Amino acid sequence: MTQSDTKRILVLNGPNLNLLGMREPGHYGTATLADINDLMQQHGKTMALDVDFRQSNLEGELVNWIQEARNNFQAIIINAGAYTHTSVAIRDALLAIDLPIVEVHLSNLYKREEFRHKSYISDIAQGVICGFGGRGYLMALDAMQDILSE
Ligand code: CA2
């Protein structure tokens, strides 16, 4: 397999997801973001996917990373955290780069407060995975592999 066969996936995580595994295990599970990152790297390797994993609590930083992804990545997996429900800026950045997007949430948004039912990302994503905890990120990677080989 040559390096050009390897697809690069940017995995973005939004505010407070750096606290994963440290608080609220009932909603978000016990795995840390580093644990999920490790699993994604390993799983990605088996499918010739190079996974770059980033987290920020800052909306503008997420927007910058999305803009930069245009020339460096083939796809984006995103859990925008609470910005999912508020950020037109993240939506606009995702629309501008024209890469396939899979949206992930650890918790099942539809079992939670009504304000979490609205996502500014879902209707511009190829698909949404929510409610499966950290495993959802691996499911998203499988889905992205299928999307990229279509
Ligand atoms: O379920 C998800 O993945 C969410 O994107 C998580 C966000 C929440 O605002 C979304 O509605 C759904 C919150 C992330 C907060 O993560 C924490 C993790 C551990 C302890 C406290 C917060």
GROMACS .gro file of N, CA and C and ligand atoms in nm:
model
  472
    1MET      N    1   0.084  -0.120   0.000
    1MET     CA    2   0.000   0.000   0.000
    1MET      C    3   0.089   0.126   0.000
    2THR      N    4   0.064   0.217  -0.091
    2THR     CA    5   0.145   0.339  -0.095
    2THR      C    6   0.084   0.443  -0.002
    3GLN      N    7   0.165   0.548   0.025
    3GLN     CA    8   0.115   0.652   0.114
    3GLN      C    9  -0.005   0.724   0.053
    4SER      N   10  -0.009   0.728  -0.081
    4SER     CA   11  -0.120   0.800  -0.146
    4SER      C   12  -0.253   0.725  -0.131
    5ASP      N   13  -0.246   0.595  -0.095
    5ASP     CA   14  -0.370   0.520  -0.069
    5ASP      C   15  -0.429   0.557   0.067
    6THR      N   16  -0.347   0.613   0.154
    6THR     CA   17  -0.393   0.645   0.289
    6THR      C   18  -0.476   0.772   0.287
    7LYS      N   19  -0.596   0.763   0.347
    7LYS     CA   20  -0.684   0.880   0.353
    7LYS      C   21  -0.668   0.946   0.490
    8ARG      N   22  -0.671   1.076   0.491
    8ARG     CA   23  -0.654   1.150   0.617
    8ARG      C   24  -0.789   1.199   0.669
    9ILE      N   25  -0.819   1.163   0.794
    9ILE     CA   26  -0.946   1.201   0.856
    9ILE      C   27  -0.918   1.294   0.974
   10LEU      N   28  -0.985   1.408   0.977
   10LEU     CA   29  -0.974   1.499   1.091
   10LEU      C   30  -1.091   1.472   1.186
   11VAL      N   31  -1.057   1.441   1.312
   11VAL     CA   32  -1.161   1.417   1.414
   11VAL      C   33  -1.160   1.537   1.509
   12LEU      N   34  -1.270   1.610   1.511
   12LEU     CA   35  -1.279   1.732   1.592
   12LEU      C   36  -1.375   1.713   1.709
   13ASN      N   37  -1.332   1.760   1.823
   13ASN     CA   38  -1.414   1.756   1.944
   13ASN      C   39  -1.425   1.895   2.004
   14GLY      N   40  -1.546   1.930   2.044
   14GLY     CA   41  -1.572   2.065   2.092
   14GLY      C   42  -1.563   2.077   2.244
   15PRO      N   43  -1.625   2.182   2.297
   15PRO     CA   44  -1.606   2.223   2.436
   15PRO      C   45  -1.644   2.117   2.538
   16ASN      N   46  -1.560   2.111   2.640
   16ASN     CA   47  -1.578   2.025   2.759
   16ASN      C   48  -1.552   1.878   2.733
   17LEU      N   49  -1.531   1.840   2.609
   17LEU     CA   50  -1.506   1.698   2.583
   17LEU      C   51  -1.369   1.655   2.636
   18ASN      N   52  -1.282   1.752   2.669
   18ASN     CA   53  -1.156   1.719   2.737
   18ASN      C   54  -1.180   1.663   2.878
   19LEU      N   55  -1.303   1.680   2.930
   19LEU     CA   56  -1.334   1.630   3.065
   19LEU      C   57  -1.383   1.485   3.064
   20LEU      N   58  -1.392   1.429   2.946
   20LEU     CA   59  -1.445   1.292   2.935
   20LEU      C   60  -1.371   1.194   3.025
   21GLY      N   61  -1.450   1.105   3.084
   21GLY     CA   62  -1.391   1.003   3.170
   21GLY      C   63  -1.364   1.054   3.310
   22MET      N   64  -1.376   1.184   3.331
   22MET     CA   65  -1.344   1.242   3.462
   22MET      C   66  -1.471   1.279   3.539
   23ARG      N   67  -1.579   1.314   3.466
   23ARG     CA   68  -1.706   1.352   3.529
   23ARG      C   69  -1.822   1.299   3.446
   24GLU      N   70  -1.940   1.296   3.507
   24GLU     CA   71  -2.065   1.258   3.440
   24GLU      C   72  -2.056   1.128   3.360
   25PRO      N   73  -2.004   1.019   3.421
   25PRO     CA   74  -1.995   0.893   3.347
   25PRO      C   75  -2.131   0.841   3.301
   26GLY      N   76  -2.237   0.881   3.374
   26GLY     CA   77  -2.372   0.838   3.336
   26GLY      C   78  -2.411   0.883   3.197
   27HIS      N   79  -2.374   1.006   3.161
   27HIS     CA   80  -2.405   1.055   3.027
   27HIS      C   81  -2.298   1.019   2.925
   28TYR      N   82  -2.171   1.027   2.968
   28TYR     CA   83  -2.064   1.027   2.869
   28TYR      C   84  -1.967   0.909   2.879
   29GLY      N   85  -1.990   0.816   2.975
   29GLY     CA   86  -1.905   0.698   2.984
   29GLY      C   87  -1.777   0.723   3.063
   30THR      N   88  -1.693   0.620   3.070
   30THR     CA   89  -1.573   0.628   3.153
   30THR      C   90  -1.444   0.643   3.070
   31ALA      N   91  -1.454   0.626   2.940
   31ALA     CA   92  -1.335   0.639   2.855
   31ALA      C   93  -1.295   0.787   2.847
   32THR      N   94  -1.165   0.812   2.847
   32THR     CA   95  -1.116   0.950   2.827
   32THR      C   96  -1.104   0.976   2.677
   33LEU      N   97  -1.085   1.103   2.644
   33LEU     CA   98  -1.068   1.137   2.503
   33LEU      C   99  -0.939   1.072   2.447
   34ALA      N  100  -0.838   1.063   2.535
   34ALA     CA  101  -0.712   0.997   2.492
   34ALA      C  102  -0.737   0.850   2.462
   35ASP      N  103  -0.821   0.785   2.543
   35ASP     CA  104  -0.856   0.643   2.516
   35ASP      C  105  -0.922   0.631   2.379
   36ILE      N  106  -1.017   0.720   2.353
   36ILE     CA  107  -1.091   0.714   2.226
   36ILE      C  108  -0.997   0.742   2.109
   37ASN      N  109  -0.909   0.838   2.129
   37ASN     CA  110  -0.809   0.870   2.026
   37ASN      C  111  -0.725   0.747   1.993
   38ASP      N  112  -0.675   0.678   2.098
   38ASP     CA  113  -0.591   0.559   2.076
   38ASP      C  114  -0.667   0.453   1.996
   39LEU      N  115  -0.793   0.429   2.037
   39LEU     CA  116  -0.873   0.327   1.967
   39LEU      C  117  -0.894   0.366   1.820
   40MET      N  118  -0.917   0.495   1.798
   40MET     CA  119  -0.939   0.539   1.658
   40MET      C  120  -0.813   0.524   1.575
   41GLN      N  121  -0.698   0.559   1.635
   41GLN     CA  122  -0.571   0.546   1.561
   41GLN      C  123  -0.550   0.400   1.520
   42GLN      N  124  -0.571   0.310   1.618
   42GLN     CA  125  -0.550   0.167   1.590
   42GLN      C  126  -0.647   0.118   1.483
   43HIS      N  127  -0.774   0.153   1.500
   43HIS     CA  128  -0.876   0.106   1.406
   43HIS      C  129  -0.851   0.168   1.268
   44GLY      N  130  -0.812   0.295   1.266
   44GLY     CA  131  -0.784   0.363   1.139
   44GLY      C  132  -0.675   0.292   1.061
   45LYS      N  133  -0.570   0.250   1.132
   45LYS     CA  134  -0.456   0.183   1.066
   45LYS      C  135  -0.501   0.060   0.989
   46THR      N  136  -0.596  -0.014   1.045
   46THR     CA  137  -0.641  -0.138   0.979
   46THR      C  138  -0.714  -0.108   0.848
   47MET      N  139  -0.755   0.020   0.829
   47MET     CA  140  -0.830   0.056   0.708
   47MET      C  141  -0.755   0.159   0.623
   48ALA      N  142  -0.625   0.174   0.650
   48ALA     CA  143  -0.544   0.276   0.580
   48ALA      C  144  -0.603   0.416   0.595
   49LEU      N  145  -0.652   0.444   0.716
   49LEU     CA  146  -0.699   0.579   0.747
   49LEU      C  147  -0.604   0.640   0.849
   50ASP      N  148  -0.558   0.760   0.819
   50ASP     CA  149  -0.469   0.832   0.910
   50ASP      C  150  -0.557   0.931   0.987
   51VAL      N  151  -0.565   0.912   1.119
   51VAL     CA  152  -0.660   0.988   1.200
   51VAL      C  153  -0.587   1.097   1.278
   52ASP      N  154  -0.630   1.221   1.259
   52ASP     CA  155  -0.574   1.333   1.335
   52ASP      C  156  -0.685   1.382   1.429
   53PHE      N  157  -0.656   1.379   1.559
   53PHE     CA  158  -0.758   1.396   1.661
   53PHE      C  159  -0.733   1.527   1.736
   54ARG      N  160  -0.832   1.617   1.740
   54ARG     CA  161  -0.813   1.746   1.808
   54ARG      C  162  -0.934   1.784   1.891
   55GLN      N  163  -0.910   1.858   1.999
   55GLN     CA  164  -1.020   1.908   2.083
   55GLN      C  165  -0.994   2.055   2.114
   56SER      N  166  -1.100   2.135   2.113
   56SER     CA  167  -1.088   2.273   2.160
   56SER      C  168  -1.215   2.317   2.229
   57ASN      N  169  -1.196   2.406   2.327
   57ASN     CA  170  -1.310   2.469   2.394
   57ASN      C  171  -1.349   2.599   2.324
   58LEU      N  172  -1.275   2.635   2.218
   58LEU     CA  173  -1.295   2.764   2.152
   58LEU      C  174  -1.358   2.747   2.014
   59GLU      N  175  -1.467   2.815   1.994
   59GLU     CA  176  -1.540   2.804   1.866
   59GLU      C  177  -1.451   2.844   1.748
   60GLY      N  178  -1.379   2.958   1.764
   60GLY     CA  179  -1.295   3.008   1.653
   60GLY      C  180  -1.184   2.912   1.617
   61GLU      N  181  -1.129   2.844   1.717
   61GLU     CA  182  -1.021   2.748   1.688
   61GLU      C  183  -1.077   2.631   1.607
   62LEU      N  184  -1.197   2.587   1.643
   62LEU     CA  185  -1.260   2.479   1.565
   62LEU      C  186  -1.286   2.525   1.422
   63VAL      N  187  -1.333   2.649   1.407
   63VAL     CA  188  -1.357   2.704   1.272
   63VAL      C  189  -1.226   2.708   1.193
   64ASN      N  190  -1.117   2.753   1.256
   64ASN     CA  191  -0.987   2.757   1.186
   64ASN      C  192  -0.944   2.618   1.141
   65TRP      N  193  -0.959   2.520   1.229
   65TRP     CA  194  -0.917   2.383   1.193
   65TRP      C  195  -1.002   2.330   1.078
   66ILE      N  196  -1.132   2.362   1.081
   66ILE     CA  197  -1.219   2.316   0.971
   66ILE      C  198  -1.173   2.380   0.840
   67GLN      N  199  -1.146   2.510   0.842
   67GLN     CA  200  -1.101   2.577   0.718
   67GLN      C  201  -0.971   2.515   0.666
   68GLU      N  202  -0.877   2.488   0.759
   68GLU     CA  203  -0.747   2.432   0.718
   68GLU      C  204  -0.760   2.290   0.664
   69ALA      N  205  -0.865   2.221   0.706
   69ALA     CA  206  -0.883   2.080   0.666
   69ALA      C  207  -0.900   2.067   0.515
   70ARG      N  208  -0.948   2.172   0.454
   70ARG     CA  209  -0.980   2.167   0.310
   70ARG      C  210  -0.865   2.111   0.225
   71ASN      N  211  -0.743   2.154   0.256
   71ASN     CA  212  -0.629   2.111   0.174
   71ASN      C  213  -0.554   1.992   0.231
   72ASN      N  214  -0.587   1.952   0.352
   72ASN     CA  215  -0.504   1.850   0.419
   72ASN      C  216  -0.574   1.720   0.453
   73PHE      N  217  -0.707   1.720   0.443
   73PHE     CA  218  -0.782   1.602   0.486
   73PHE      C  219  -0.887   1.564   0.381
   74GLN      N  220  -0.929   1.437   0.388
   74GLN     CA  221  -1.033   1.391   0.294
   74GLN      C  222  -1.171   1.389   0.358
   75ALA      N  223  -1.177   1.402   0.493
   75ALA     CA  224  -1.307   1.392   0.559
   75ALA      C  225  -1.297   1.443   0.703
   76ILE      N  226  -1.414   1.475   0.759
   76ILE     CA  227  -1.419   1.522   0.898
   76ILE      C  228  -1.521   1.441   0.978
   77ILE      N  229  -1.478   1.398   1.097
   77ILE     CA  230  -1.570   1.341   1.196
   77ILE      C  231  -1.576   1.445   1.308
   78ILE      N  232  -1.696   1.486   1.345
   78ILE     CA  233  -1.705   1.596   1.441
   78ILE      C  234  -1.808   1.570   1.551
   79ASN      N  235  -1.762   1.593   1.675
   79ASN     CA  236  -1.852   1.607   1.788
   79ASN      C  237  -1.830   1.750   1.836
   80ALA      N  238  -1.917   1.839   1.796
   80ALA     CA  239  -1.898   1.981   1.829
   80ALA      C  240  -1.946   2.014   1.970
   81GLY      N  241  -1.982   1.912   2.049
   81GLY     CA  242  -2.028   1.937   2.185
   81GLY      C  243  -2.146   2.033   2.183
   82ALA      N  244  -2.149   2.125   2.279
   82ALA     CA  245  -2.262   2.218   2.289
   82ALA      C  246  -2.273   2.311   2.167
   83TYR      N  247  -2.161   2.333   2.095
   83TYR     CA  248  -2.169   2.418   1.974
   83TYR      C  249  -2.257   2.355   1.865
   84THR      N  250  -2.277   2.224   1.876
   84THR     CA  251  -2.369   2.156   1.784
   84THR      C  252  -2.502   2.229   1.776
   85HIS      N  253  -2.547   2.276   1.893
   85HIS     CA  254  -2.683   2.331   1.906
   85HIS      C  255  -2.689   2.481   1.887
   86THR      N  256  -2.572   2.544   1.866
   86THR     CA  257  -2.571   2.692   1.862
   86THR      C  258  -2.492   2.752   1.747
   87SER      N  259  -2.397   2.678   1.689
   87SER     CA  260  -2.295   2.746   1.609
   87SER      C  261  -2.322   2.750   1.458
   88VAL      N  262  -2.367   2.866   1.413
   88VAL     CA  263  -2.379   2.890   1.269
   88VAL      C  264  -2.238   2.901   1.208
   89ALA      N  265  -2.142   2.948   1.288
   89ALA     CA  266  -2.004   2.964   1.238
   89ALA      C  267  -1.943   2.828   1.202
   90ILE      N  268  -1.964   2.729   1.286
   90ILE     CA  269  -1.911   2.595   1.255
   90ILE      C  270  -1.985   2.537   1.135
   91ARG      N  271  -2.115   2.555   1.131
   91ARG     CA  272  -2.191   2.508   1.014
   91ARG      C  273  -2.137   2.571   0.885
   92ASP      N  274  -2.119   2.704   0.886
   92ASP     CA  275  -2.072   2.773   0.765
   92ASP      C  276  -1.933   2.724   0.723
   93ALA      N  277  -1.846   2.701   0.823
   93ALA     CA  278  -1.711   2.652   0.790
   93ALA      C  279  -1.719   2.513   0.727
   94LEU      N  280  -1.804   2.427   0.782
   94LEU     CA  281  -1.819   2.291   0.727
   94LEU      C  282  -1.875   2.298   0.585
   95LEU      N  283  -1.969   2.389   0.563
   95LEU     CA  284  -2.026   2.403   0.428
   95LEU      C  285  -1.921   2.451   0.329
   96ALA      N  286  -1.830   2.537   0.377
   96ALA     CA  287  -1.732   2.599   0.288
   96ALA      C  288  -1.627   2.501   0.237
   97ILE      N  289  -1.601   2.393   0.312
   97ILE     CA  290  -1.487   2.307   0.273
   97ILE      C  291  -1.528   2.190   0.185
   98ASP      N  292  -1.655   2.159   0.182
   98ASP     CA  293  -1.703   2.056   0.090
   98ASP      C  294  -1.631   1.921   0.107
   99LEU      N  295  -1.618   1.876   0.232
   99LEU     CA  296  -1.565   1.742   0.260
   99LEU      C  297  -1.678   1.661   0.324
  100PRO      N  298  -1.675   1.527   0.310
  100PRO     CA  299  -1.775   1.447   0.380
  100PRO      C  300  -1.763   1.461   0.532
  101ILE      N  301  -1.879   1.468   0.597
  101ILE     CA  302  -1.883   1.490   0.742
  101ILE      C  303  -1.966   1.378   0.806
  102VAL      N  304  -1.914   1.321   0.914
  102VAL     CA  305  -1.998   1.237   1.000
  102VAL      C  306  -2.002   1.304   1.137
  103GLU      N  307  -2.124   1.325   1.187
  103GLU     CA  308  -2.144   1.388   1.318
  103GLU      C  309  -2.159   1.277   1.424
  104VAL      N  310  -2.089   1.296   1.536
  104VAL     CA  311  -2.093   1.196   1.644
  104VAL      C  312  -2.135   1.264   1.774
  105HIS      N  313  -2.216   1.193   1.853
  105HIS     CA  314  -2.241   1.234   1.991
  105HIS      C  315  -2.237   1.110   2.079
  106LEU      N  316  -2.175   1.128   2.194
  106LEU     CA  317  -2.167   1.017   2.289
  106LEU      C  318  -2.305   0.979   2.340
  107SER      N  319  -2.382   1.079   2.378
  107SER     CA  320  -2.514   1.055   2.438
  107SER      C  321  -2.621   1.055   2.330
  108ASN      N  322  -2.735   0.996   2.365
  108ASN     CA  323  -2.850   1.000   2.273
  108ASN      C  324  -2.923   1.133   2.295
  109LEU      N  325  -2.902   1.224   2.201
  109LEU     CA  326  -2.954   1.361   2.216
  109LEU      C  327  -3.105   1.362   2.233
  110TYR      N  328  -3.171   1.262   2.176
  110TYR     CA  329  -3.319   1.261   2.172
  110TYR      C  330  -3.380   1.210   2.301
  111LYS      N  331  -3.295   1.159   2.391
  111LYS     CA  332  -3.341   1.121   2.525
  111LYS      C  333  -3.315   1.234   2.624
  112ARG      N  334  -3.262   1.346   2.575
  112ARG     CA  335  -3.219   1.454   2.664
  112ARG      C  336  -3.304   1.580   2.642
  113GLU      N  337  -3.261   1.691   2.697
  113GLU     CA  338  -3.339   1.815   2.689
  113GLU      C  339  -3.367   1.853   2.544
  114GLU      N  340  -3.478   1.922   2.525
  114GLU     CA  341  -3.521   1.955   2.390
  114GLU      C  342  -3.418   2.042   2.315
  115PHE      N  343  -3.347   2.129   2.388
  115PHE     CA  344  -3.251   2.216   2.318
  115PHE      C  345  -3.138   2.135   2.253
  116ARG      N  346  -3.119   2.010   2.299
  116ARG     CA  347  -3.015   1.927   2.236
  116ARG      C  348  -3.066   1.854   2.112
  117HIS      N  349  -3.194   1.866   2.084
  117HIS     CA  350  -3.249   1.798   1.965
  117HIS      C  351  -3.217   1.873   1.837
  118LYS      N  352  -3.184   2.003   1.851
  118LYS     CA  353  -3.150   2.084   1.733
  118LYS      C  354  -3.000   2.075   1.708
  119SER      N  355  -2.961   2.038   1.586
  119SER     CA  356  -2.820   2.040   1.547
  119SER      C  357  -2.804   2.124   1.423
  120TYR      N  358  -2.702   2.212   1.424
  120TYR     CA  359  -2.670   2.291   1.305
  120TYR      C  360  -2.583   2.213   1.207
  121ILE      N  361  -2.553   2.087   1.242
  121ILE     CA  362  -2.461   2.007   1.159
  121ILE      C  363  -2.533   1.892   1.088
  122SER      N  364  -2.634   1.834   1.154
  122SER     CA  365  -2.692   1.708   1.105
  122SER      C  366  -2.735   1.712   0.959
  123ASP      N  367  -2.799   1.822   0.917
  123ASP     CA  368  -2.854   1.824   0.781
  123ASP      C  369  -2.748   1.849   0.674
  124ILE      N  370  -2.624   1.877   0.716
  124ILE     CA  371  -2.517   1.892   0.615
  124ILE      C  372  -2.415   1.778   0.628
  125ALA      N  373  -2.444   1.683   0.719
  125ALA     CA  374  -2.356   1.567   0.738
  125ALA      C  375  -2.406   1.451   0.653
  126GLN      N  376  -2.312   1.358   0.621
  126GLN     CA  377  -2.353   1.235   0.552
  126GLN      C  378  -2.437   1.151   0.646
  127GLY      N  379  -2.404   1.156   0.775
  127GLY     CA  380  -2.480   1.079   0.873
  127GLY      C  381  -2.447   1.122   1.014
  128VAL      N  382  -2.530   1.075   1.107
  128VAL     CA  383  -2.515   1.111   1.249
  128VAL      C  384  -2.517   0.983   1.332
  129ILE      N  385  -2.424   0.973   1.427
  129ILE     CA  386  -2.421   0.858   1.518
  129ILE      C  387  -2.430   0.914   1.659
  130CYS      N  388  -2.533   0.876   1.734
  130CYS     CA  389  -2.541   0.926   1.871
  130CYS      C  390  -2.598   0.821   1.963
  131GLY      N  391  -2.548   0.823   2.088
  131GLY     CA  392  -2.604   0.736   2.191
  131GLY      C  393  -2.524   0.610   2.216
  132PHE      N  394  -2.410   0.593   2.150
  132PHE     CA  395  -2.330   0.471   2.167
  132PHE      C  396  -2.199   0.495   2.241
  133GLY      N  397  -2.191   0.608   2.310
  133GLY     CA  398  -2.069   0.637   2.385
  133GLY      C  399  -1.949   0.648   2.293
  134GLY      N  400  -1.831   0.613   2.348
  134GLY     CA  401  -1.706   0.625   2.271
  134GLY      C  402  -1.705   0.536   2.148
  135ARG      N  403  -1.781   0.426   2.154
  135ARG     CA  404  -1.787   0.334   2.039
  135ARG      C  405  -1.839   0.405   1.915
  136GLY      N  406  -1.918   0.511   1.935
  136GLY     CA  407  -1.973   0.586   1.821
  136GLY      C  408  -1.864   0.643   1.730
  137TYR      N  409  -1.749   0.678   1.789
  137TYR     CA  410  -1.639   0.732   1.707
  137TYR      C  411  -1.584   0.624   1.613
  138LEU      N  412  -1.578   0.500   1.665
  138LEU     CA  413  -1.528   0.390   1.580
  138LEU      C  414  -1.631   0.358   1.471
  139MET      N  415  -1.759   0.367   1.509
  139MET     CA  416  -1.865   0.345   1.410
  139MET      C  417  -1.856   0.453   1.301
  140ALA      N  418  -1.825   0.575   1.344
  140ALA     CA  419  -1.812   0.685   1.247
  140ALA      C  420  -1.695   0.660   1.152
  141LEU      N  421  -1.588   0.603   1.205
  141LEU     CA  422  -1.471   0.575   1.121
  141LEU      C  423  -1.506   0.468   1.017
  142ASP      N  424  -1.579   0.365   1.060
  142ASP     CA  425  -1.624   0.262   0.965
  142ASP      C  426  -1.712   0.326   0.857
  143ALA      N  427  -1.804   0.411   0.902
  143ALA     CA  428  -1.895   0.476   0.805
  143ALA      C  429  -1.814   0.562   0.707
  144MET      N  430  -1.714   0.632   0.759
  144MET     CA  431  -1.635   0.720   0.672
  144MET      C  432  -1.554   0.640   0.571
  145GLN      N  433  -1.504   0.525   0.617
  145GLN     CA  434  -1.430   0.438   0.524
  145GLN      C  435  -1.521   0.399   0.406
  146ASP      N  436  -1.645   0.363   0.437
  146ASP     CA  437  -1.741   0.328   0.331
  146ASP      C  438  -1.765   0.448   0.239
  147ILE      N  439  -1.787   0.565   0.299
  147ILE     CA  440  -1.816   0.686   0.220
  147ILE      C  441  -1.699   0.716   0.126
  148LEU      N  442  -1.575   0.704   0.179
  148LEU     CA  443  -1.458   0.740   0.098
  148LEU      C  444  -1.426   0.637  -0.009
  149SER      N  445  -1.477   0.514   0.009
  149SER     CA  446  -1.448   0.415  -0.096
  149SER      C  447  -1.564   0.402  -0.196
  150GLU      N  448  -1.668   0.483  -0.179
  150GLU     CA  449  -1.781   0.477  -0.273
  150GLU      C  450  -1.740   0.531  -0.410
  151CA2     O1  451  -2.331   1.366   2.369
  151CA2     C1  452  -2.243   1.435   2.321
  151CA2     O2  453  -2.142   1.391   2.268
  151CA2     C2  454  -2.253   1.588   2.333
  151CA2     O3  455  -2.199   1.645   2.215
  151CA2     C3  456  -2.172   1.628   2.454
  151CA2     C4  457  -2.182   1.777   2.487
  151CA2     C5  458  -2.327   1.821   2.495
  151CA2     O4  459  -2.334   1.961   2.512
  151CA2     C6  460  -2.403   1.783   2.370
  151CA2     O5  461  -2.537   1.822   2.384
  151CA2     C7  462  -2.397   1.634   2.346
  151CA2     C8  463  -2.118   1.807   2.622
  151CA2     C9  464  -1.980   1.758   2.637
  151CA2    C10  465  -1.946   1.770   2.783
  151CA2     O6  466  -1.860   1.665   2.814
  151CA2    C11  467  -1.839   1.640   2.945
  151CA2    C12  468  -1.771   1.525   2.970
  151CA2    C13  469  -1.746   1.491   3.101
  151CA2    C14  470  -1.788   1.574   3.205
  151CA2    C15  471  -1.856   1.690   3.177
  151CA2    C16  472  -1.881   1.723   3.045
   0.00000   0.00000   0.00000
